[in-house]
Amino acid sequence: DAKTTQPPSMDCAEGRAANLPCNHSTISGNEYVYWYRQIHSQGPQYIIHGLKNNETNEMASLIITEDRKSSTLILPHATLRDTAVYYCIVVSSNTGKLIFGQGTTLQVKP
Amino acid sequence: NAGVTQTPKFQVLKTGQSMTLQCAQDMNHEYMSWYRQDPGMGLRLIHYSVGAGITDQGEVPNGYNVSRSTTEDFPLRLLSAAPSQTSVYFCASSSLPGGGTEAFFGQGTRLTVV
């Protein structure tokens, strides 16, 4: 399973876009990039995923570089409720296993 | 549709006791898994299952047993609890991989071993 590298923490002003980077330089062709977040000590919540194309849903956008070695999660208008730990995970379409790293703690400030 | 339900929410055990953490899902998902999360850390995979009768080990399987007799249930058994097993345990379920599917997580069981 490919490993990911994320900055341990980031700050963002409320109402501004939050851009969370993730490196996954060893990703294979059949591996997806997934993003989950964990608010306080609740169960992780799915945000978005992609294979090679950029993706957008009601929560966020996912930008994947052409070589697929890195990606960026974009929360377009961050609110205080977006303060959480964000996990970037590479998942094999064969195994489906989610292997979590340390994630990025995003602090949204008023 | 309740999603993924974990019971109990809180538990205190004495060292050496055994117990079973329950996990049930009502989404007819084939894939289920158990994680533990220690303070300030990410989640670590304990065991997982790709269907009834099929289980496999994750990153940290020692001290835990699982079985999968039905699609809906995936209990996690602590054989002889140790203080090092004090943690928050999360259960997750999803459809089988192959097209990119999201996992749903329970709200966790907070276990303290004294």
Short mmCIF file of C-alpha atoms in Angstrom, two decimals:
data_model
loop_
_atom_site.label_atom_id
_atom_site.label_comp_id
_atom_site.label_asym_id
_atom_site.label_seq_id
_atom_site.Cartn_x
_atom_site.Cartn_y
_atom_site.Cartn_z
CA ASP A 1 0.00 0.00 0.00
CA ALA A 2 1.35 3.40 -1.00
CA LYS A 3 2.30 5.76 1.81
CA THR A 4 1.24 9.39 2.03
CA THR A 5 2.93 12.47 3.46
CA GLN A 6 0.95 15.39 4.87
CA PRO A 7 1.94 18.48 6.85
CA PRO A 8 1.11 17.93 10.54
CA SER A 9 -0.88 21.15 10.92
CA MET A 10 -2.31 24.10 9.01
CA ASP A 11 -4.31 27.20 9.82
CA CYS A 12 -6.99 28.82 7.69
CA ALA A 13 -9.08 31.95 8.13
CA GLU A 14 -12.82 31.45 8.28
CA GLY A 15 -14.44 32.05 4.88
CA ARG A 16 -11.21 31.50 2.98
CA ALA A 17 -10.29 28.44 0.94
CA ALA A 18 -8.34 25.74 2.75
CA ASN A 19 -5.84 23.89 0.56
CA LEU A 20 -4.51 20.70 2.11
CA PRO A 21 -1.61 19.03 0.28
CA CYS A 22 -0.71 15.35 0.16
CA ASN A 23 2.26 13.56 -1.39
CA HIS A 24 1.85 9.96 -2.58
CA SER A 25 4.85 9.47 -4.86
CA THR A 26 4.67 5.64 -4.81
CA ILE A 27 1.03 5.40 -5.87
CA SER A 28 0.18 2.62 -8.31
CA GLY A 29 -2.15 2.74 -11.28
CA ASN A 30 -5.03 0.96 -9.55
CA GLU A 31 -4.87 2.98 -6.33
CA TYR A 32 -7.34 5.71 -5.47
CA VAL A 33 -6.71 8.85 -3.43
CA TYR A 34 -9.22 9.19 -0.60
CA TRP A 35 -9.78 11.98 1.89
CA TYR A 36 -11.44 11.52 5.27
CA ARG A 37 -11.71 13.85 8.22
CA GLN A 38 -12.13 13.28 11.92
CA ILE A 39 -13.79 15.91 14.09
CA HIS A 40 -12.82 15.66 17.76
CA SER A 41 -12.83 11.92 18.51
CA GLN A 42 -15.77 10.98 16.30
CA GLY A 43 -15.55 8.29 13.66
CA PRO A 44 -13.83 9.43 10.44
CA GLN A 45 -16.07 10.94 7.79
CA TYR A 46 -15.64 10.42 4.07
CA ILE A 47 -15.02 13.58 2.05
CA ILE A 48 -14.04 12.73 -1.51
CA HIS A 49 -11.96 10.37 -3.62
CA GLY A 50 -10.42 10.24 -7.08
CA LEU A 51 -8.33 8.08 -9.39
CA LYS A 52 -6.72 10.48 -11.84
CA ASN A 53 -9.24 13.15 -12.72
CA ASN A 54 -10.09 16.13 -10.56
CA GLU A 55 -13.27 15.65 -8.56
CA THR A 56 -15.77 17.95 -6.89
CA ASN A 57 -18.70 17.32 -4.59
CA GLU A 58 -20.76 19.37 -2.19
CA MET A 59 -18.06 19.28 0.46
CA ALA A 60 -14.79 19.76 -1.39
CA SER A 61 -12.68 19.55 -4.52
CA LEU A 62 -9.82 17.15 -5.14
CA ILE A 63 -7.01 18.15 -7.48
CA ILE A 64 -4.68 15.32 -8.54
CA THR A 65 -1.48 16.13 -10.42
CA GLU A 66 -1.01 14.63 -13.86
CA ASP A 67 1.69 12.23 -12.63
CA ARG A 68 -0.59 11.30 -9.69
CA LYS A 69 2.23 11.74 -7.21
CA SER A 70 0.47 14.43 -5.22
CA SER A 71 -2.98 15.88 -4.62
CA THR A 72 -4.69 18.80 -2.92
CA LEU A 73 -7.96 18.84 -1.05
CA ILE A 74 -9.74 22.18 -1.32
CA LEU A 75 -12.43 23.31 1.08
CA PRO A 76 -13.69 26.37 -0.81
CA HIS A 77 -15.11 28.39 2.10
CA ALA A 78 -13.82 27.04 5.38
CA THR A 79 -15.99 27.40 8.47
CA LEU A 80 -15.19 26.84 12.13
CA ARG A 81 -16.92 23.47 11.86
CA ASP A 82 -14.28 22.36 9.36
CA THR A 83 -11.67 22.30 12.15
CA ALA A 84 -10.61 18.64 12.16
CA VAL A 85 -7.86 16.17 11.34
CA TYR A 86 -7.78 15.47 7.61
CA TYR A 87 -6.43 12.17 6.35
CA CYS A 88 -5.17 11.53 2.84
CA ILE A 89 -5.18 7.80 2.11
CA VAL A 90 -4.19 5.76 -0.91
CA VAL A 91 -6.44 2.75 -1.38
CA SER A 92 -5.92 -0.22 -3.65
CA SER A 93 -8.96 -1.12 -5.72
CA ASN A 94 -7.96 -4.74 -5.14
CA THR A 95 -7.78 -4.81 -1.34
CA GLY A 96 -9.84 -1.80 -0.28
CA LYS A 97 -7.73 -1.44 2.88
CA LEU A 98 -7.59 2.03 4.46
CA ILE A 99 -4.19 2.58 6.06
CA PHE A 100 -4.23 5.87 7.97
CA GLY A 101 -1.23 8.12 8.48
CA GLN A 102 -0.98 10.97 10.97
CA GLY A 103 -3.09 13.40 8.93
CA THR A 104 -3.17 17.20 8.92
CA THR A 105 -4.79 19.08 11.77
CA LEU A 106 -6.65 21.99 10.19
CA GLN A 107 -7.50 24.85 12.51
CA VAL A 108 -10.02 27.30 11.08
CA LYS A 109 -9.77 30.64 12.86
CA PRO A 110 -12.34 33.44 13.05
CA ASN B 1 -30.90 2.84 8.08
CA ALA B 2 -28.63 3.04 11.13
CA GLY B 3 -25.30 2.69 9.31
CA VAL B 4 -22.53 1.24 11.48
CA THR B 5 -23.44 0.63 15.12
CA GLN B 6 -20.86 -0.09 17.79
CA THR B 7 -21.59 -1.28 21.31
CA PRO B 8 -20.75 -0.50 24.02
CA LYS B 9 -19.73 3.17 23.72
CA PHE B 10 -17.63 3.02 26.89
CA GLN B 11 -16.05 0.14 28.77
CA VAL B 12 -13.67 -0.29 31.68
CA LEU B 13 -11.92 -3.64 32.05
CA LYS B 14 -9.50 -5.06 34.54
CA THR B 15 -6.24 -6.50 33.30
CA GLY B 16 -6.72 -10.09 32.21
CA GLN B 17 -10.45 -9.84 31.56
CA SER B 18 -11.87 -10.69 28.18
CA MET B 19 -14.65 -8.97 26.30
CA THR B 20 -16.24 -8.58 22.88
CA LEU B 21 -16.76 -5.30 21.10
CA GLN B 22 -19.78 -5.46 18.86
CA CYS B 23 -20.11 -3.97 15.37
CA ALA B 24 -23.17 -4.22 13.16
CA GLN B 25 -24.02 -2.64 9.81
CA ASP B 26 -27.29 -2.61 7.89
CA MET B 27 -25.98 -1.58 4.47
CA ASN B 28 -25.26 -5.10 3.21
CA HIS B 29 -21.57 -4.26 2.94
CA GLU B 30 -19.16 -7.09 2.32
CA TYR B 31 -16.07 -5.33 3.65
CA MET B 32 -15.70 -4.63 7.38
CA SER B 33 -12.73 -3.65 9.48
CA TRP B 34 -11.59 -2.73 12.99
CA TYR B 35 -9.23 0.07 13.95
CA ARG B 36 -7.74 1.36 17.15
CA GLN B 37 -6.78 4.95 17.81
CA ASP B 38 -4.44 5.90 20.62
CA PRO B 39 -4.35 9.50 21.90
CA GLY B 40 -2.87 11.91 19.37
CA MET B 41 -2.38 9.17 16.80
CA GLY B 42 -3.98 8.08 13.55
CA LEU B 43 -6.10 4.96 13.20
CA ARG B 44 -4.36 1.60 12.94
CA LEU B 45 -5.94 -1.40 11.25
CA ILE B 46 -6.41 -4.42 13.53
CA HIS B 47 -8.36 -6.95 11.45
CA TYR B 48 -10.56 -6.86 8.40
CA SER B 49 -13.01 -9.08 6.53
CA VAL B 50 -14.04 -9.21 2.87
CA GLY B 51 -17.12 -11.30 3.51
CA ALA B 52 -18.75 -13.86 5.79
CA GLY B 53 -16.25 -16.51 6.81
CA ILE B 54 -13.22 -14.56 5.57
CA THR B 55 -10.96 -12.52 7.86
CA ASP B 56 -7.39 -11.30 7.73
CA GLN B 57 -4.90 -9.47 9.89
CA GLY B 58 -4.15 -5.79 9.67
CA GLU B 59 -1.26 -3.77 11.10
CA VAL B 60 -1.72 -4.53 14.82
CA PRO B 61 -3.59 -7.86 15.23
CA ASN B 62 -1.89 -9.24 18.36
CA GLY B 63 -4.21 -9.69 21.34
CA TYR B 64 -7.38 -9.56 19.24
CA ASN B 65 -9.56 -12.15 17.53
CA VAL B 66 -12.33 -11.70 15.00
CA SER B 67 -14.87 -13.84 13.21
CA ARG B 68 -17.46 -13.09 10.54
CA SER B 69 -20.40 -15.48 10.62
CA THR B 70 -22.87 -13.05 9.01
CA THR B 71 -22.61 -10.14 6.59
CA GLU B 72 -24.04 -7.76 9.20
CA ASP B 73 -21.84 -8.44 12.23
CA PHE B 74 -18.09 -8.29 12.84
CA PRO B 75 -17.27 -8.65 16.56
CA LEU B 76 -13.81 -7.96 17.96
CA ARG B 77 -12.67 -10.07 20.91
CA LEU B 78 -10.03 -9.09 23.42
CA LEU B 79 -8.68 -12.34 24.79
CA SER B 80 -6.87 -11.08 27.91
CA ALA B 81 -7.03 -7.31 28.25
CA ALA B 82 -3.84 -5.38 28.90
CA PRO B 83 -3.34 -1.68 29.75
CA SER B 84 -1.68 -1.26 26.33
CA GLN B 85 -5.07 -1.99 24.77
CA THR B 86 -6.56 1.15 26.28
CA SER B 87 -7.72 2.98 23.19
CA VAL B 88 -10.69 4.06 21.10
CA TYR B 89 -11.87 1.35 18.74
CA PHE B 90 -13.61 2.09 15.46
CA CYS B 91 -15.44 -0.29 13.18
CA ALA B 92 -15.92 0.49 9.48
CA SER B 93 -17.79 -1.04 6.57
CA SER B 94 -17.91 -0.53 2.81
CA SER B 95 -18.84 -2.23 -0.40
CA LEU B 96 -16.15 -4.44 -1.87
CA PRO B 97 -13.44 -2.42 -3.59
CA GLY B 98 -13.10 -2.24 -7.33
CA GLY B 99 -14.72 1.02 -8.28
CA GLY B 100 -13.76 3.28 -5.45
CA THR B 101 -16.25 3.11 -2.61
CA GLU B 102 -16.48 5.07 0.62
CA ALA B 103 -16.18 3.54 4.06
CA PHE B 104 -18.63 4.29 6.85
CA PHE B 105 -17.37 4.41 10.41
CA GLY B 106 -19.08 3.82 13.71
CA GLN B 107 -18.84 6.32 16.55
CA GLY B 108 -16.30 4.30 18.46
CA THR B 109 -15.93 2.31 21.67
CA ARG B 110 -13.76 3.93 24.32
CA LEU B 111 -11.99 1.18 26.23
CA THR B 112 -9.95 1.63 29.38
CA VAL B 113 -7.97 -1.27 30.84
CA VAL B 114 -6.87 -0.80 34.45
#
